[in-house]
Every structure is written in structure tokens, then in C-alpha cells.
mmCIF file of C-alpha atoms and ligand atoms in Angstrom:
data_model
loop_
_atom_site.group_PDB
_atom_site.id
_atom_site.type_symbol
_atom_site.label_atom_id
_atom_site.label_comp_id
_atom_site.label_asym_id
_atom_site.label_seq_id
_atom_site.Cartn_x
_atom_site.Cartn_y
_atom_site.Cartn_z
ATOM 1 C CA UNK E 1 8.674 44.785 7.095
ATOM 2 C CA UNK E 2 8.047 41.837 4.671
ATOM 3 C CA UNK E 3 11.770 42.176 3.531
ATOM 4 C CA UNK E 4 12.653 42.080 7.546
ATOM 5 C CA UNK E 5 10.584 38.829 7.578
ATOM 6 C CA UNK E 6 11.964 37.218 4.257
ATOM 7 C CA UNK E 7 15.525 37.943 6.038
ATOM 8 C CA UNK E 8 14.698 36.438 8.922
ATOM 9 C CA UNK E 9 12.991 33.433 6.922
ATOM 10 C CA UNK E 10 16.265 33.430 4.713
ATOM 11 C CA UNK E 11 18.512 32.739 7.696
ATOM 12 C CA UNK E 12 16.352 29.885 9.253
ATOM 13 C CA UNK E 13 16.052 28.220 6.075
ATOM 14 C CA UNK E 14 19.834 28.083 5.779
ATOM 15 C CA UNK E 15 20.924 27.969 9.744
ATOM 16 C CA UNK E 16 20.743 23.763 10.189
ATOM 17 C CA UNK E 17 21.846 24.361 14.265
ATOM 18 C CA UNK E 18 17.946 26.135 14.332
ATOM 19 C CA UNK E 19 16.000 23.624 15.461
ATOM 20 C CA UNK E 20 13.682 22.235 12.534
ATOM 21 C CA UNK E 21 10.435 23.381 14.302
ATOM 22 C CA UNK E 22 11.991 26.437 14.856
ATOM 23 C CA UNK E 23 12.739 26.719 11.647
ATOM 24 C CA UNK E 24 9.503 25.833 10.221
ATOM 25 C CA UNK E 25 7.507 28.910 12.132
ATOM 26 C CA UNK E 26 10.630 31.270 11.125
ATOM 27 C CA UNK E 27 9.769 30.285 7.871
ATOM 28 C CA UNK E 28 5.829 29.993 8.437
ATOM 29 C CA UNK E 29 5.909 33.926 10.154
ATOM 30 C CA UNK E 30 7.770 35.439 7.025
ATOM 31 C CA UNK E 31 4.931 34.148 4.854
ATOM 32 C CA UNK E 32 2.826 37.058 3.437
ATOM 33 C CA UNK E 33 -0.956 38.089 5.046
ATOM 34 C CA UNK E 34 -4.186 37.315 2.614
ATOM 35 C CA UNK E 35 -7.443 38.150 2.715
ATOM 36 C CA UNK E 36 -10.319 35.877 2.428
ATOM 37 C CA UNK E 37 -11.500 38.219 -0.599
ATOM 38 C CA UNK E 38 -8.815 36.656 -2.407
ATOM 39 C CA UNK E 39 -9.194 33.436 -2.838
ATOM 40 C CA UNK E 40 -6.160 32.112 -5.436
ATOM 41 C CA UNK E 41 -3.767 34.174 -3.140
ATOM 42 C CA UNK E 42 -5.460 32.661 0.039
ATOM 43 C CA UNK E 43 -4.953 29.061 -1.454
ATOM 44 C CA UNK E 44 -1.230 29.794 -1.951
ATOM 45 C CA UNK E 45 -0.540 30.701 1.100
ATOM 46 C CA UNK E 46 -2.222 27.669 2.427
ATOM 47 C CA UNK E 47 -0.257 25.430 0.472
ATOM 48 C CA UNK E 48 2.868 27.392 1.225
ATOM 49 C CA UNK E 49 2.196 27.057 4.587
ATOM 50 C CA UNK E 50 2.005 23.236 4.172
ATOM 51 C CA UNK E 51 4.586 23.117 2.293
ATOM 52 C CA UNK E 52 7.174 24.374 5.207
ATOM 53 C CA UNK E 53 4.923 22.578 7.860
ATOM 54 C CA UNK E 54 5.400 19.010 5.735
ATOM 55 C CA UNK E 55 8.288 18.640 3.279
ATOM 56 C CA UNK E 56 11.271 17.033 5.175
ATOM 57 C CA UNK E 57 9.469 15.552 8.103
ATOM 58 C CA UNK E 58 10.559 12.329 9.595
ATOM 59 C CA UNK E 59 7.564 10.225 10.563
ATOM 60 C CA UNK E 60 7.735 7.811 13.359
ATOM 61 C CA UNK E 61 8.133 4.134 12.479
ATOM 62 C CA UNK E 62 5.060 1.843 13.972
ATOM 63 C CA UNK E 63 6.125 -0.526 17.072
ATOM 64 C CA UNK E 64 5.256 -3.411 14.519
ATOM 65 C CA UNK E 65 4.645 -3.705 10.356
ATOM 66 C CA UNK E 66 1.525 -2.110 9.875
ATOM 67 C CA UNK E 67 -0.191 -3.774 6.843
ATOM 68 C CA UNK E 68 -3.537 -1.920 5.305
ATOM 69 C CA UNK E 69 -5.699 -3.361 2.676
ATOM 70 C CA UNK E 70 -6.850 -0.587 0.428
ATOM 71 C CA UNK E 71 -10.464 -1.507 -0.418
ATOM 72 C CA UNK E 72 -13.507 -0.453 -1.930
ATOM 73 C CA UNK E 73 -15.494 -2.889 -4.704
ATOM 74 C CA UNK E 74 -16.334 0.556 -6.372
ATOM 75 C CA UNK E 75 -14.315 1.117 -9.596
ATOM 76 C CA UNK E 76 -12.454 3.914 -9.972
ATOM 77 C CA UNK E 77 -12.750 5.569 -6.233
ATOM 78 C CA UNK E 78 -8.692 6.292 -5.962
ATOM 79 C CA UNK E 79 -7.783 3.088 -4.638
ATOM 80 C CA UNK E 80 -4.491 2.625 -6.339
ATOM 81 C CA UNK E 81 -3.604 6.872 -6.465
ATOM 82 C CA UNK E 82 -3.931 6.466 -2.453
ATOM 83 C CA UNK E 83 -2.451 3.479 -2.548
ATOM 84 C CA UNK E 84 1.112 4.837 -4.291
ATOM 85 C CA UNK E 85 0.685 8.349 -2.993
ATOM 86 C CA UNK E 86 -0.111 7.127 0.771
ATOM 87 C CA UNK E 87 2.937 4.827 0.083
ATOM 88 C CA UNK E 88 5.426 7.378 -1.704
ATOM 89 C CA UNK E 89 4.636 9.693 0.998
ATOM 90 C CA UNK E 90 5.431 7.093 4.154
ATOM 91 C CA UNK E 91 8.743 6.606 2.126
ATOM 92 C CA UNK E 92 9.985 9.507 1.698
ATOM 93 C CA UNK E 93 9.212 10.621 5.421
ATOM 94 C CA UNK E 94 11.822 7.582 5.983
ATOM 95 C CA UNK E 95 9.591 4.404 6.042
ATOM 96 C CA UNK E 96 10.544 1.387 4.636
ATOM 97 C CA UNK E 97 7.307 0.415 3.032
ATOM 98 C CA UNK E 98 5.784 -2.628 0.219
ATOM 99 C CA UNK E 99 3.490 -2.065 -2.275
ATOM 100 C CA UNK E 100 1.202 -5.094 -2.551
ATOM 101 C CA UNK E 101 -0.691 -5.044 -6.162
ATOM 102 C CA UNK E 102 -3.044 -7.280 -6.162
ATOM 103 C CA UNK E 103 -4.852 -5.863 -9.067
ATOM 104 C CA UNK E 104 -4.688 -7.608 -12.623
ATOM 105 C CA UNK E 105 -5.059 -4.067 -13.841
ATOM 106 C CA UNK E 106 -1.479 -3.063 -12.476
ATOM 107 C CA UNK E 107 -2.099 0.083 -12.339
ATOM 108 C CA UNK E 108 -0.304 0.524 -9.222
ATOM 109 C CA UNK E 109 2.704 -1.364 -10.777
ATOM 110 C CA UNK E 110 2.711 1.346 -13.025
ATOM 111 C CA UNK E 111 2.566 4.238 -11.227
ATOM 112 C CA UNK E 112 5.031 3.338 -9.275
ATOM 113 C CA UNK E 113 7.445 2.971 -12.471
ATOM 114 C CA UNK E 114 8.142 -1.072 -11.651
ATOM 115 C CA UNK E 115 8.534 -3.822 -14.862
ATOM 116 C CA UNK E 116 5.263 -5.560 -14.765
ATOM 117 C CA UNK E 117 5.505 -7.145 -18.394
ATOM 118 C CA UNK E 118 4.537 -10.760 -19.112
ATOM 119 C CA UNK E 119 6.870 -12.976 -18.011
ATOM 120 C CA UNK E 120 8.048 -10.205 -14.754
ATOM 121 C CA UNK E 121 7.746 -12.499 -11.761
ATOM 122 C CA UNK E 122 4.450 -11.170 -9.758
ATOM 123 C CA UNK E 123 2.081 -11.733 -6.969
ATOM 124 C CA UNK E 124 0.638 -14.545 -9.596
ATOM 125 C CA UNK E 125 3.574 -16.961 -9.159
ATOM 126 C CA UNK E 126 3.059 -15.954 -5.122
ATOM 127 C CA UNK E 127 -0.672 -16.883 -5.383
ATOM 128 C CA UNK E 128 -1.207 -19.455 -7.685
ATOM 129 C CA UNK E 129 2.588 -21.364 -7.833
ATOM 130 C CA UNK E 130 3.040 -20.910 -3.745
ATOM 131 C CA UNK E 131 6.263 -18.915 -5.124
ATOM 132 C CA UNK E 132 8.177 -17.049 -2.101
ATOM 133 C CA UNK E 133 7.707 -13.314 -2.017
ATOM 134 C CA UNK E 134 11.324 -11.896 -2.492
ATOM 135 C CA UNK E 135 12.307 -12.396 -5.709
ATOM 136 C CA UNK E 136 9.240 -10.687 -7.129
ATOM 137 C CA UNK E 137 9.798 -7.329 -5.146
ATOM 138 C CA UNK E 138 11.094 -4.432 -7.159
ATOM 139 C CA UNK E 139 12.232 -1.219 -5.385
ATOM 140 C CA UNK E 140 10.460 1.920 -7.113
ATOM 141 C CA UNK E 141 12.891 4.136 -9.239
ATOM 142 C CA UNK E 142 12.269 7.104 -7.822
ATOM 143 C CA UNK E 143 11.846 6.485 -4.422
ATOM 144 C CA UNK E 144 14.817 4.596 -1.779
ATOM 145 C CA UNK E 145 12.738 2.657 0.790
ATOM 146 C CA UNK E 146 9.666 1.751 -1.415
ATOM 147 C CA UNK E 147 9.511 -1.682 -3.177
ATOM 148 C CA UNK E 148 6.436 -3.311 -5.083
ATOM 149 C CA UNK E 149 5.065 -6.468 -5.653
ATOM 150 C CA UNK E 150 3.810 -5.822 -8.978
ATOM 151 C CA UNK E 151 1.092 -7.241 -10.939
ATOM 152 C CA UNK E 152 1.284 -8.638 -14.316
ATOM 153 C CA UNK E 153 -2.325 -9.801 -16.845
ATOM 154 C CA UNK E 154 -1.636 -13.478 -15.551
ATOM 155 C CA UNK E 155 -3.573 -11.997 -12.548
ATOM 156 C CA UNK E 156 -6.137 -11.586 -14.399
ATOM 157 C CA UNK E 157 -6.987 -15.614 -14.366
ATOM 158 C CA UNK E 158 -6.061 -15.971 -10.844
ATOM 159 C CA UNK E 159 -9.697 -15.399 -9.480
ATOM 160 C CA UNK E 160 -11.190 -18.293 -11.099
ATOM 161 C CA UNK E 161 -7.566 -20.358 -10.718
ATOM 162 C CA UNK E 162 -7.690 -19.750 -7.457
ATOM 163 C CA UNK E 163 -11.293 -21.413 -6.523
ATOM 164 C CA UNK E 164 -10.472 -25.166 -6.931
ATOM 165 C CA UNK E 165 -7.117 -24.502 -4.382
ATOM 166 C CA UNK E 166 -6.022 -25.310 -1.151
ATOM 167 C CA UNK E 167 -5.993 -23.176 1.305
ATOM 168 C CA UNK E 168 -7.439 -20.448 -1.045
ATOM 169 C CA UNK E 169 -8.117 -17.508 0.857
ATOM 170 C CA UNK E 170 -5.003 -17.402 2.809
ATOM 171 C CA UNK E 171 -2.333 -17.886 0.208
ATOM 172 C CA UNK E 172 -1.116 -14.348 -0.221
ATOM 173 C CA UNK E 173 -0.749 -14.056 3.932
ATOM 174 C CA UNK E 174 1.097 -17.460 4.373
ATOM 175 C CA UNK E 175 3.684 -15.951 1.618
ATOM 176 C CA UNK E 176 3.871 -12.383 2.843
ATOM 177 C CA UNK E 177 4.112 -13.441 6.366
ATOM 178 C CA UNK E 178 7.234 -15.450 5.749
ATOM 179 C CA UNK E 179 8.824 -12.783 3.574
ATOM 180 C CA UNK E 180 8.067 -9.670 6.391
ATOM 181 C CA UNK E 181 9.467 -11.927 9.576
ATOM 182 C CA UNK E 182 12.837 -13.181 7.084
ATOM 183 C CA UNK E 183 13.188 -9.481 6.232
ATOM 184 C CA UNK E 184 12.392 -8.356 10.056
ATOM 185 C CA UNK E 185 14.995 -11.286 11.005
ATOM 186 C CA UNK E 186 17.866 -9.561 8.806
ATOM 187 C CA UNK E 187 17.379 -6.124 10.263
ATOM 188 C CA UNK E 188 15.443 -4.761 7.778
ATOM 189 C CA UNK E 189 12.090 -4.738 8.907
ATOM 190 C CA UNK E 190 9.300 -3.099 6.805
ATOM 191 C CA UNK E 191 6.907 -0.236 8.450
ATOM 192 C CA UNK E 192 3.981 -0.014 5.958
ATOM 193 C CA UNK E 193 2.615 -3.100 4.026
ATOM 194 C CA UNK E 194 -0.315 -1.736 1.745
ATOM 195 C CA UNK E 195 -2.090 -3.291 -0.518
ATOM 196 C CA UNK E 196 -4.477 -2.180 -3.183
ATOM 197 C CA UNK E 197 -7.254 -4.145 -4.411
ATOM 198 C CA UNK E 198 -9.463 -4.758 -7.240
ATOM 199 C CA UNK E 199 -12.612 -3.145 -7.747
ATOM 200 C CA UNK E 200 -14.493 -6.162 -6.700
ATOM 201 C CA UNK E 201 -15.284 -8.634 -3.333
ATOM 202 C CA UNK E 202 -13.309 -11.504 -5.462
ATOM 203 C CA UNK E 203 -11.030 -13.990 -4.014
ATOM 204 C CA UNK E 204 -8.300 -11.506 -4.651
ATOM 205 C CA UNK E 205 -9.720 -9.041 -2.501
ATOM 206 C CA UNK E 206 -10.414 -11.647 0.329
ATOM 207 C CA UNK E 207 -6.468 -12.633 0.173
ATOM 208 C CA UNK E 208 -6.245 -9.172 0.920
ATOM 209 C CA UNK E 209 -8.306 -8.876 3.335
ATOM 210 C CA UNK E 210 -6.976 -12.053 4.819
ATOM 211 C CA UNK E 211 -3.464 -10.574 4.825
ATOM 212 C CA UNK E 212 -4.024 -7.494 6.481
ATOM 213 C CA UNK E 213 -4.897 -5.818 9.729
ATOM 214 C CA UNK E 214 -6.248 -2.807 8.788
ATOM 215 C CA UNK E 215 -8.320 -1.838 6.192
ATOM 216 C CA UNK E 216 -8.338 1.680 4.681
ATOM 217 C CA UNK E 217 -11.538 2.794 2.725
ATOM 218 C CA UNK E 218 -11.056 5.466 -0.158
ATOM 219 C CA UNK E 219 -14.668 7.320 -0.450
ATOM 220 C CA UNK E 220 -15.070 9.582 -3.628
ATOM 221 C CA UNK E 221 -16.972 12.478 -2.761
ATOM 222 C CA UNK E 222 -19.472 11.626 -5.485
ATOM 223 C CA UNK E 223 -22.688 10.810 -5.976
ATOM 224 C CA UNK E 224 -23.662 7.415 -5.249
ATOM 225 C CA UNK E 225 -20.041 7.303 -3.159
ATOM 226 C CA UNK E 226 -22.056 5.409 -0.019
ATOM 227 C CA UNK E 227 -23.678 2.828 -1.889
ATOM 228 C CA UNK E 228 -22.688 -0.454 -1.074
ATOM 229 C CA UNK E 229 -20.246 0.224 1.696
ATOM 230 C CA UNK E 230 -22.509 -1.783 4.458
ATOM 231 C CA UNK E 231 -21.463 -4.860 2.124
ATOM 232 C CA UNK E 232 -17.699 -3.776 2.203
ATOM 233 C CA UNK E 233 -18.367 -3.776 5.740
ATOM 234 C CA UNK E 234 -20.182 -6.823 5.742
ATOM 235 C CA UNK E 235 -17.319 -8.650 3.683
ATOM 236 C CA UNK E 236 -14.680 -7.368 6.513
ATOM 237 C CA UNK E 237 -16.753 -8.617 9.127
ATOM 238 C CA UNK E 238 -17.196 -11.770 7.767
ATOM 239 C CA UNK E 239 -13.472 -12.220 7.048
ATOM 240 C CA UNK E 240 -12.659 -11.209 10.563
ATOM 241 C CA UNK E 241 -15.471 -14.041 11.942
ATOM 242 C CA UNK E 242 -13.951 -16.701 9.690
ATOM 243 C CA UNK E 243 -10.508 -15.987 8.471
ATOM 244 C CA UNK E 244 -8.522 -12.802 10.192
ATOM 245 C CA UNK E 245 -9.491 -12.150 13.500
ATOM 246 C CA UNK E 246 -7.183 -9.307 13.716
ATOM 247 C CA UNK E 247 -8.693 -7.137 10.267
ATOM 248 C CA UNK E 248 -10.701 -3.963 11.336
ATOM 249 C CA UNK E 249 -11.736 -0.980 9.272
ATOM 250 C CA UNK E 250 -9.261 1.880 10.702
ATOM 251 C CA UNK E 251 -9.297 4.418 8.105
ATOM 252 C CA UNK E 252 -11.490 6.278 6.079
ATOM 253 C CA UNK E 253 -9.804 8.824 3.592
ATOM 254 C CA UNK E 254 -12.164 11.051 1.360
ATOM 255 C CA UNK E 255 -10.936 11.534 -2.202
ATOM 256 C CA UNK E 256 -11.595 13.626 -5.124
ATOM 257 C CA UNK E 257 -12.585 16.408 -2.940
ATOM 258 C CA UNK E 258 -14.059 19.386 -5.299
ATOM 259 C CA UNK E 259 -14.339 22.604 -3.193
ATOM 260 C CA UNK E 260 -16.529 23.737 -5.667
ATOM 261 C CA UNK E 261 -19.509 21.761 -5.262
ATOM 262 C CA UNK E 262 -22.092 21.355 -2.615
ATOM 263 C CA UNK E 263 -22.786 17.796 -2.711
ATOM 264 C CA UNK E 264 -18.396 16.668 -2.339
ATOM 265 C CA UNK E 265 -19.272 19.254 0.895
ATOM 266 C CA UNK E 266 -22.418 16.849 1.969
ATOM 267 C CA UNK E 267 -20.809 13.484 1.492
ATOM 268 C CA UNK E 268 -18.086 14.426 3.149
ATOM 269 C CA UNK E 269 -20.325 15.527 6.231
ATOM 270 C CA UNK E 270 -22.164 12.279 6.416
ATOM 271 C CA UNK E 271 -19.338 9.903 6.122
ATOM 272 C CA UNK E 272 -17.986 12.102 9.478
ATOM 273 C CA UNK E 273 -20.445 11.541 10.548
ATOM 274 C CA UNK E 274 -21.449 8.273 10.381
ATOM 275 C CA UNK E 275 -17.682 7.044 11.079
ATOM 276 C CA UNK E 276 -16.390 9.998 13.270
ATOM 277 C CA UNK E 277 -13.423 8.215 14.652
ATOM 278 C CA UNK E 278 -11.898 6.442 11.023
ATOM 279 C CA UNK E 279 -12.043 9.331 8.765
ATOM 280 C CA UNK E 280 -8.837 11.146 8.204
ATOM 281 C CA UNK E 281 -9.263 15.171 8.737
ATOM 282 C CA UNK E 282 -7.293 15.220 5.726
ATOM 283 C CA UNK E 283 -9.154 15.139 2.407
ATOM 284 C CA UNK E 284 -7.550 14.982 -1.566
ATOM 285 C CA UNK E 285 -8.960 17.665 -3.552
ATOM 286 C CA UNK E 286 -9.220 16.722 -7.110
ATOM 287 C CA UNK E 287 -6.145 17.317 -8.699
ATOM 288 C CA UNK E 288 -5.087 17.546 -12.812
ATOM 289 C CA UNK E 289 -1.455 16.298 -11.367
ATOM 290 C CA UNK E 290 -2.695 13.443 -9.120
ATOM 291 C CA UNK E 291 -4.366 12.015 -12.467
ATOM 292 C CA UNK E 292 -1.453 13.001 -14.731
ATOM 293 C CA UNK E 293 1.331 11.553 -12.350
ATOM 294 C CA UNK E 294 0.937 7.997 -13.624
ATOM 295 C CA UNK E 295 1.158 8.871 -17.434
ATOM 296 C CA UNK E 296 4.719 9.354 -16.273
ATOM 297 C CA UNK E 297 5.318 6.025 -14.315
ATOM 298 C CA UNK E 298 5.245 8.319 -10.728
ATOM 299 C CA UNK E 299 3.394 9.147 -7.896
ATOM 300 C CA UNK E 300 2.564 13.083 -7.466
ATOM 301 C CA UNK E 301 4.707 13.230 -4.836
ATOM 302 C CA UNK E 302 7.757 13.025 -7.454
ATOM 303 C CA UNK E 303 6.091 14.027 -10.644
ATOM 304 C CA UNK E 304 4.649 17.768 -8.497
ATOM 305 C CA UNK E 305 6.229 17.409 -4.867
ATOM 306 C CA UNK E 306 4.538 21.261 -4.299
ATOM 307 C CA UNK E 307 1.296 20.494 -5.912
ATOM 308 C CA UNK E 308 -2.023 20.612 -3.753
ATOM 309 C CA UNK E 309 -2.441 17.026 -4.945
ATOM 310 C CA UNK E 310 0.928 16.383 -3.802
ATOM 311 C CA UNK E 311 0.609 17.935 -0.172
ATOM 312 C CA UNK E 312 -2.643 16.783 0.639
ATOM 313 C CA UNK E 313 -1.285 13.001 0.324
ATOM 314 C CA UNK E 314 1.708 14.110 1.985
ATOM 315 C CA UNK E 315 -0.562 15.280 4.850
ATOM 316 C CA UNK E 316 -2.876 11.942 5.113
ATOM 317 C CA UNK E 317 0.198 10.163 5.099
ATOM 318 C CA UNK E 318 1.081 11.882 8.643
ATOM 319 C CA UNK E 319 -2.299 11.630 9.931
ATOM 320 C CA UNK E 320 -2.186 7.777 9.472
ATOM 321 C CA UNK E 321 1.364 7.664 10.675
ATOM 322 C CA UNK E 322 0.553 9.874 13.758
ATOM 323 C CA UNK E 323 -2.690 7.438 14.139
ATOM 324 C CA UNK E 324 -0.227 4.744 15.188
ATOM 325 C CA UNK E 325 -0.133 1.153 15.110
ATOM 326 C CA UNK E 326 -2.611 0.973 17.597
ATOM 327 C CA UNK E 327 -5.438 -0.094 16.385
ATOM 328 C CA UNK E 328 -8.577 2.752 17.133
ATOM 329 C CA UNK E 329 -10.612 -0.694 18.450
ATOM 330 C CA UNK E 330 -8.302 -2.592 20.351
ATOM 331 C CA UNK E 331 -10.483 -5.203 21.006
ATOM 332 C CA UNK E 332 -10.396 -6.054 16.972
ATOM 333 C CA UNK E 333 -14.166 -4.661 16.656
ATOM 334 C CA UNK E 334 -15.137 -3.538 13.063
ATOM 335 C CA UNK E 335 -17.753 -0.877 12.441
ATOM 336 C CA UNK E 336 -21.311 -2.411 12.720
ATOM 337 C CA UNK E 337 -23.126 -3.679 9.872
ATOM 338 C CA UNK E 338 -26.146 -1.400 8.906
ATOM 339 C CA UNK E 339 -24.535 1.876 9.345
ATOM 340 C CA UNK E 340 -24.560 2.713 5.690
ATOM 341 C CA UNK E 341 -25.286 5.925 5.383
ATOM 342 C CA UNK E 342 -28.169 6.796 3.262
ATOM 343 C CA UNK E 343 -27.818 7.764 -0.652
ATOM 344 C CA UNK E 344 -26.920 11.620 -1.280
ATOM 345 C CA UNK E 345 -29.779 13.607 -2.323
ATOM 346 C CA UNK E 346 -29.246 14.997 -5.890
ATOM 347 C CA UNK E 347 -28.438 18.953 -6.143
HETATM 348 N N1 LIG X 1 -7.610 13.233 -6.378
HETATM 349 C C1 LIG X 1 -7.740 12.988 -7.676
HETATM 350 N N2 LIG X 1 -7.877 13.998 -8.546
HETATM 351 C C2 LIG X 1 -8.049 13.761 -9.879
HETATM 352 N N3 LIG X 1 -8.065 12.546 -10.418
HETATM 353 C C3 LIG X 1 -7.934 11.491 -9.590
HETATM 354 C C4 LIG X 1 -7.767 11.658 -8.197
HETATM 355 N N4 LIG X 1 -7.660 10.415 -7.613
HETATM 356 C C5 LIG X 1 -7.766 9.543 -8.631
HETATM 357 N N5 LIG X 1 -7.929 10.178 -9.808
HETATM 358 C C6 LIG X 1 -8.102 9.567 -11.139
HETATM 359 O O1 LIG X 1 -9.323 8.843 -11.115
HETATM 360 C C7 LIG X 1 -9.182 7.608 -11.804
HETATM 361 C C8 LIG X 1 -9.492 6.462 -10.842
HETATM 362 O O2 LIG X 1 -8.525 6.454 -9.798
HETATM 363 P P1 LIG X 1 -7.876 5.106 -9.297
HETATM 364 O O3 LIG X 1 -7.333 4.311 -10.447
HETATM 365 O O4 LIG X 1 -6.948 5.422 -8.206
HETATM 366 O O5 LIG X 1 -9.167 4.403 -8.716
HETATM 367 P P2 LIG X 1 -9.324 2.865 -8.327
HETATM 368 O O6 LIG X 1 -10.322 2.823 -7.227
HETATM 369 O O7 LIG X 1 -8.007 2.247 -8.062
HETATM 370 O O8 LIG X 1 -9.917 2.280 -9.669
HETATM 371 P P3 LIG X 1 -10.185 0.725 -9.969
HETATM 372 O O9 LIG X 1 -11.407 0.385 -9.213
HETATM 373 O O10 LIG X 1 -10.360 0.653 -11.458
HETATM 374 O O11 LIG X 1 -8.981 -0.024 -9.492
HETATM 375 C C9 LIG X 1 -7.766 7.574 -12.333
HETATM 376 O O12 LIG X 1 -7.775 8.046 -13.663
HETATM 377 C C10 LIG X 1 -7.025 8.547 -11.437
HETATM 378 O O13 LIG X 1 -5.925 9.145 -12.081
HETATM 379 MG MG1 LIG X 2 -7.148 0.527 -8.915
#
């Protein structure tokens, strides 16, 4: 019977006038039964089962450039691994898509294998020297379709540069603006613009803010994860009273997901249900190859394209693309202030 089914699975694999879907349950039917009282075997054929329901999808592009500020002031949530991984992932299902870091840290430059030495034209000379955008944009090794605006340490003086100029909170929009109609004007419009912040409610992460329309918030499913979102929320409502009418929080993706514990399990519950609408379905597990991936200038979509890590981006990536460029509050709303949830109880 299973050797029927592998036959079967064989031939659908390899027959390219099946239809894909077609192919994908072929392939999906041959895959073994488990039982919930084995869990490893379970998990595989979860992932395996992902794996033929993801890998080689085509997502749809958005009517217009869809550009998300990545943002949380809390260090070390997974801004920039959802940043690159969201991004890799949007690529490779055949969107043309621009990293924006707009970290002094870089550490999305790096992950995404782009030169971000001293003296590597950056988002700095865009900020601070009203530079254009093109010339700085590098298009990631590994990955056709996904090009970076890295960051190099002169960022790192750009906060306090920044306070005694003109027009200081809108700089990085005026820029990107021009460079995403010029590109849109030659044909070669861009799909995803994301940006990833640092951990802080600076004057870089207002420029960010300022230049997008969406924000995305990463939540670790830690312990003290919900403190201080009601002044993320704040900040974004602010910006979008003074500065960006159009930004509105439209995503919430939880990250670091351990199955293991109880309390990942209750934060996870009460940012659903505090923000039912924004948060993804998909969550990231945490994952030894997520964290390893940028040791090796790569997301985990190249460095383990059949890793959990790997899939679970893979899968957010289609849940925001599926989401559309309609925005969930058309009439620009953001969440309400206030609605921070309350502080996780210890286990
Ligand atoms: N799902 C995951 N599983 C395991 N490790 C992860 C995962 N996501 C992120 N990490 C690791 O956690 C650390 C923090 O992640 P990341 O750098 O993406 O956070 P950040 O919010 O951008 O941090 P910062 O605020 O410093 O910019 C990194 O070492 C990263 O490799
Ligand atoms: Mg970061």
C-alpha cells in the first residue's frame, strides 16, 4: 500500500502537465500515517506536509508596493530574523522586494550576505547627506529579486546628527519615495519594502515609521514580551496624527515560539486575544538554524530551506502575502491606545 502511494507520489512529483495543486495532494496522500503517541514522527510529517504544501509557490504580487516597518523598541525580539526571513521568503515566492536597514547594528546587512564595511555607501549618506537611494542598494547573493539598503557604524551617529536637521523625520521617505516611483516608472516596480528598526523609539525608528504604511510587530513569547507595547502603539499613533496619516499596525507575528513551555502557550493566547484580527496564525518556533543562519551571511531559508525554522517563515510570509495590500482598517485606524495587555504571570 505505502509503496502504491510512494508510486503514485513518484509520478506527480515528476509529471509537470499535473496541475501543481494536484500535485501537491498526490504528494501530500502518499505521506505516511502517525500517531499522536509519537511525537518526533508526528512533527515530521507535519513539516513534510508543509514542505509539499509551501516550497515552489508563487505568491501574488500586491496591487501597489507594500512597505512594513518592522518595529518593536524591545532588544532582541526577532526584528531583523523576521525581517530577512519574511523578506527571503516573499523573494523567493517571486517578489521583488528591499530590505531597508535602518539599524546601526547591521545585522540585517549581514544576514543577508551584503558589504556593509566603512566606507560601503548606506542608508547614512540617504539620511544625513540627502544622497539618492539607488546607488546604495545591493542585491543579496543568494537570493534574485531581493536587494538591501544596508547599514554601516556611521549609523550609529545619525540619531543625534539627525536632531538639528531639516525636515528630520521625513528624510528616509522623501528618498525612498523617489527611488520606488523611478524604479516603478522603468518597469520594475518593487512588491515588499520592509524595514527593520532599532531597538529603540529614536529618530531612526520614527523615519521608519514615517516611511511606511504598515507596521509589523514581532512579539517574543517571553516573559515580559507585552511590556511596553501600549507605547509602541502610542508612538504609531502619534506618527500617524502628525507625520503619516496612512501608518497602521497590520501585523502581529509571534516569535520564538517554544512548544515546550506553558507560559510561550499563554502569551501567545493573550496577544490573540487582545489583537484578534493582526496576529498571523502562523507562529516561529525557536529554532537552532534560525539563530545559526546569520553566522553564515544567510537567511534560513537558504542556509536550511527544510528546517522548521525555515518553513514556518516560509508560511508567515504567505499569510501576509494572502493578507493583501489592503489594509485590515481601511479607514487608516491604528489599534487603540490602552489595550496593553497585562504582564504574564510567572510559572
Ligand atoms: N525563532 C528563533 N529561534 C531561535 N533564535 C532566534 C529566533 N529568532 C531570533 N533568534 C535569535 O535571537 C537573537 C535576537 O534576534 P534578532 O536579532 O532578530 O532580534 P532584534 O529584535 O532584531 O534585536 P535588536 O533589538 O538587537 O535589533 C538573535 O541571536 C537571533 O539569532
Ligand atoms: Mg535587530
Amino acid at each position: 500500500m505505502l509503496a502504491a502511494q510512494q508510486r503514485t507520489a513518484v509520478t506527480a512529483e515528476r509529471n509537470i502537465d499535473v496541475p501543481d495543486d494536484d500535485r501537491r495532494t498526490v504528494l501530500a496522500e502518499a505521506l505516511p500515517e502517525a500517531s499522536d503517541d509519537t511525537p518526533l514522527m508526528a512533527e515530521l510529517r507535519l513539516d513534510a506536509q508543509r514542505r509539499i504544501e509551501l516550497r515552489g509557490r508563487r505568491f501574488a504580487p500586491p496591487p501597489q508596493t507594500r512597505v512594513i516597518t518592522v518595529a518593536n523598541q524591545k532588544g532582541g525580539v526577532g526584528k531583523t530574523t523576521t525581517t530577512v526571513n519574511l523578506a527571503a521568503a516573499l523573494a523567493q515566492a517571486g517578489l521583488k522586494v528591499l530590505v531597508i536597514d535602518n539599524d546601526p547594528q547591521g545585522n540585517a546587512s549581514t544576514a543577508l550576505g551584503v558589504d556593509h564595511r566603512a566606507g560601503t555607501k548606506s542608508v547614512y549618506e540617504v539620511l544625513i547627506d540627502g544622497d539618492p537611494v539607488e546607488p546604495a542598494v545591493q542585491e543579496c547573493p543568494d537570493i534574485p529579486g531581493l536587494f538591501c539598503l544596508p547599514a554601516t557604524i556611521d549609523l550609529s551617529g545619525a540619531e543625534i546628527e539627525l536632531v538639528s536637521m531639516v525636515a528630520r523625520e521625513s528624510r528616509l521617505r522623501r528618498a525612498v519615495d523617489e527611488y520606488l516611483a523611478q524604479q516603478e516608472a522603468a518597469g520594475a516596480r518593487f512588491d515588499y519594502v520592509l524595514v527593520d528598526c532599532p531597538p529603540s523609539l529614536g529618530l531612526l525608528t520614527v523615519n521608519a515609521f514615517v516611511v511606511g504604511r504598515e507596521v509589523l510587530i514581532p512579539i517574543q513569547c517571553e516573559y515580559y514580551a507585552l511590556e511596553g507595547l501600549s507605547q509602541l502603539l502610542k508612538t504609531v499613533t502619534l506618527i500617524q496624527a502628525h507625520l503619516n496619516r496612512d501608518l497602521h499596525v497590520s501585523t502581529i507575528l509571534l516569535t520564538m515560539y517554544d512548544t515546550r513551555t506553558n507560559l510561550a502557550r499563554q502569551v501567545a493566547d493573550e496577544v490573540r486575544e487582545h489583537f484578534p484580527d493582526k496576529t498571523l496564525a502562523t507562529t516561529i518556533p525557536r529554532s537552532v538554524r534560525i539563530s545559526e543562519a546569520p553566522s553564515y551571511g544567510q537567511t534560513v531559508l537558504t542556509y536550511d530551506a527544510g528546517s522548521s525554522g525555515a518553513l514556518a517563515y516560509l508560511e508567515a510570509a504567505r499569510e501576509l502575502a494572502e493578507r493583501g495590500a489592503a489594509p485590515t482598517q481601511p479607514d487608516g485606524q491604528t489599534i487603540t491606545e490602552g489595550t496593553e495587555p497585562s504582564r504574564q504571570e510567572d510559572q
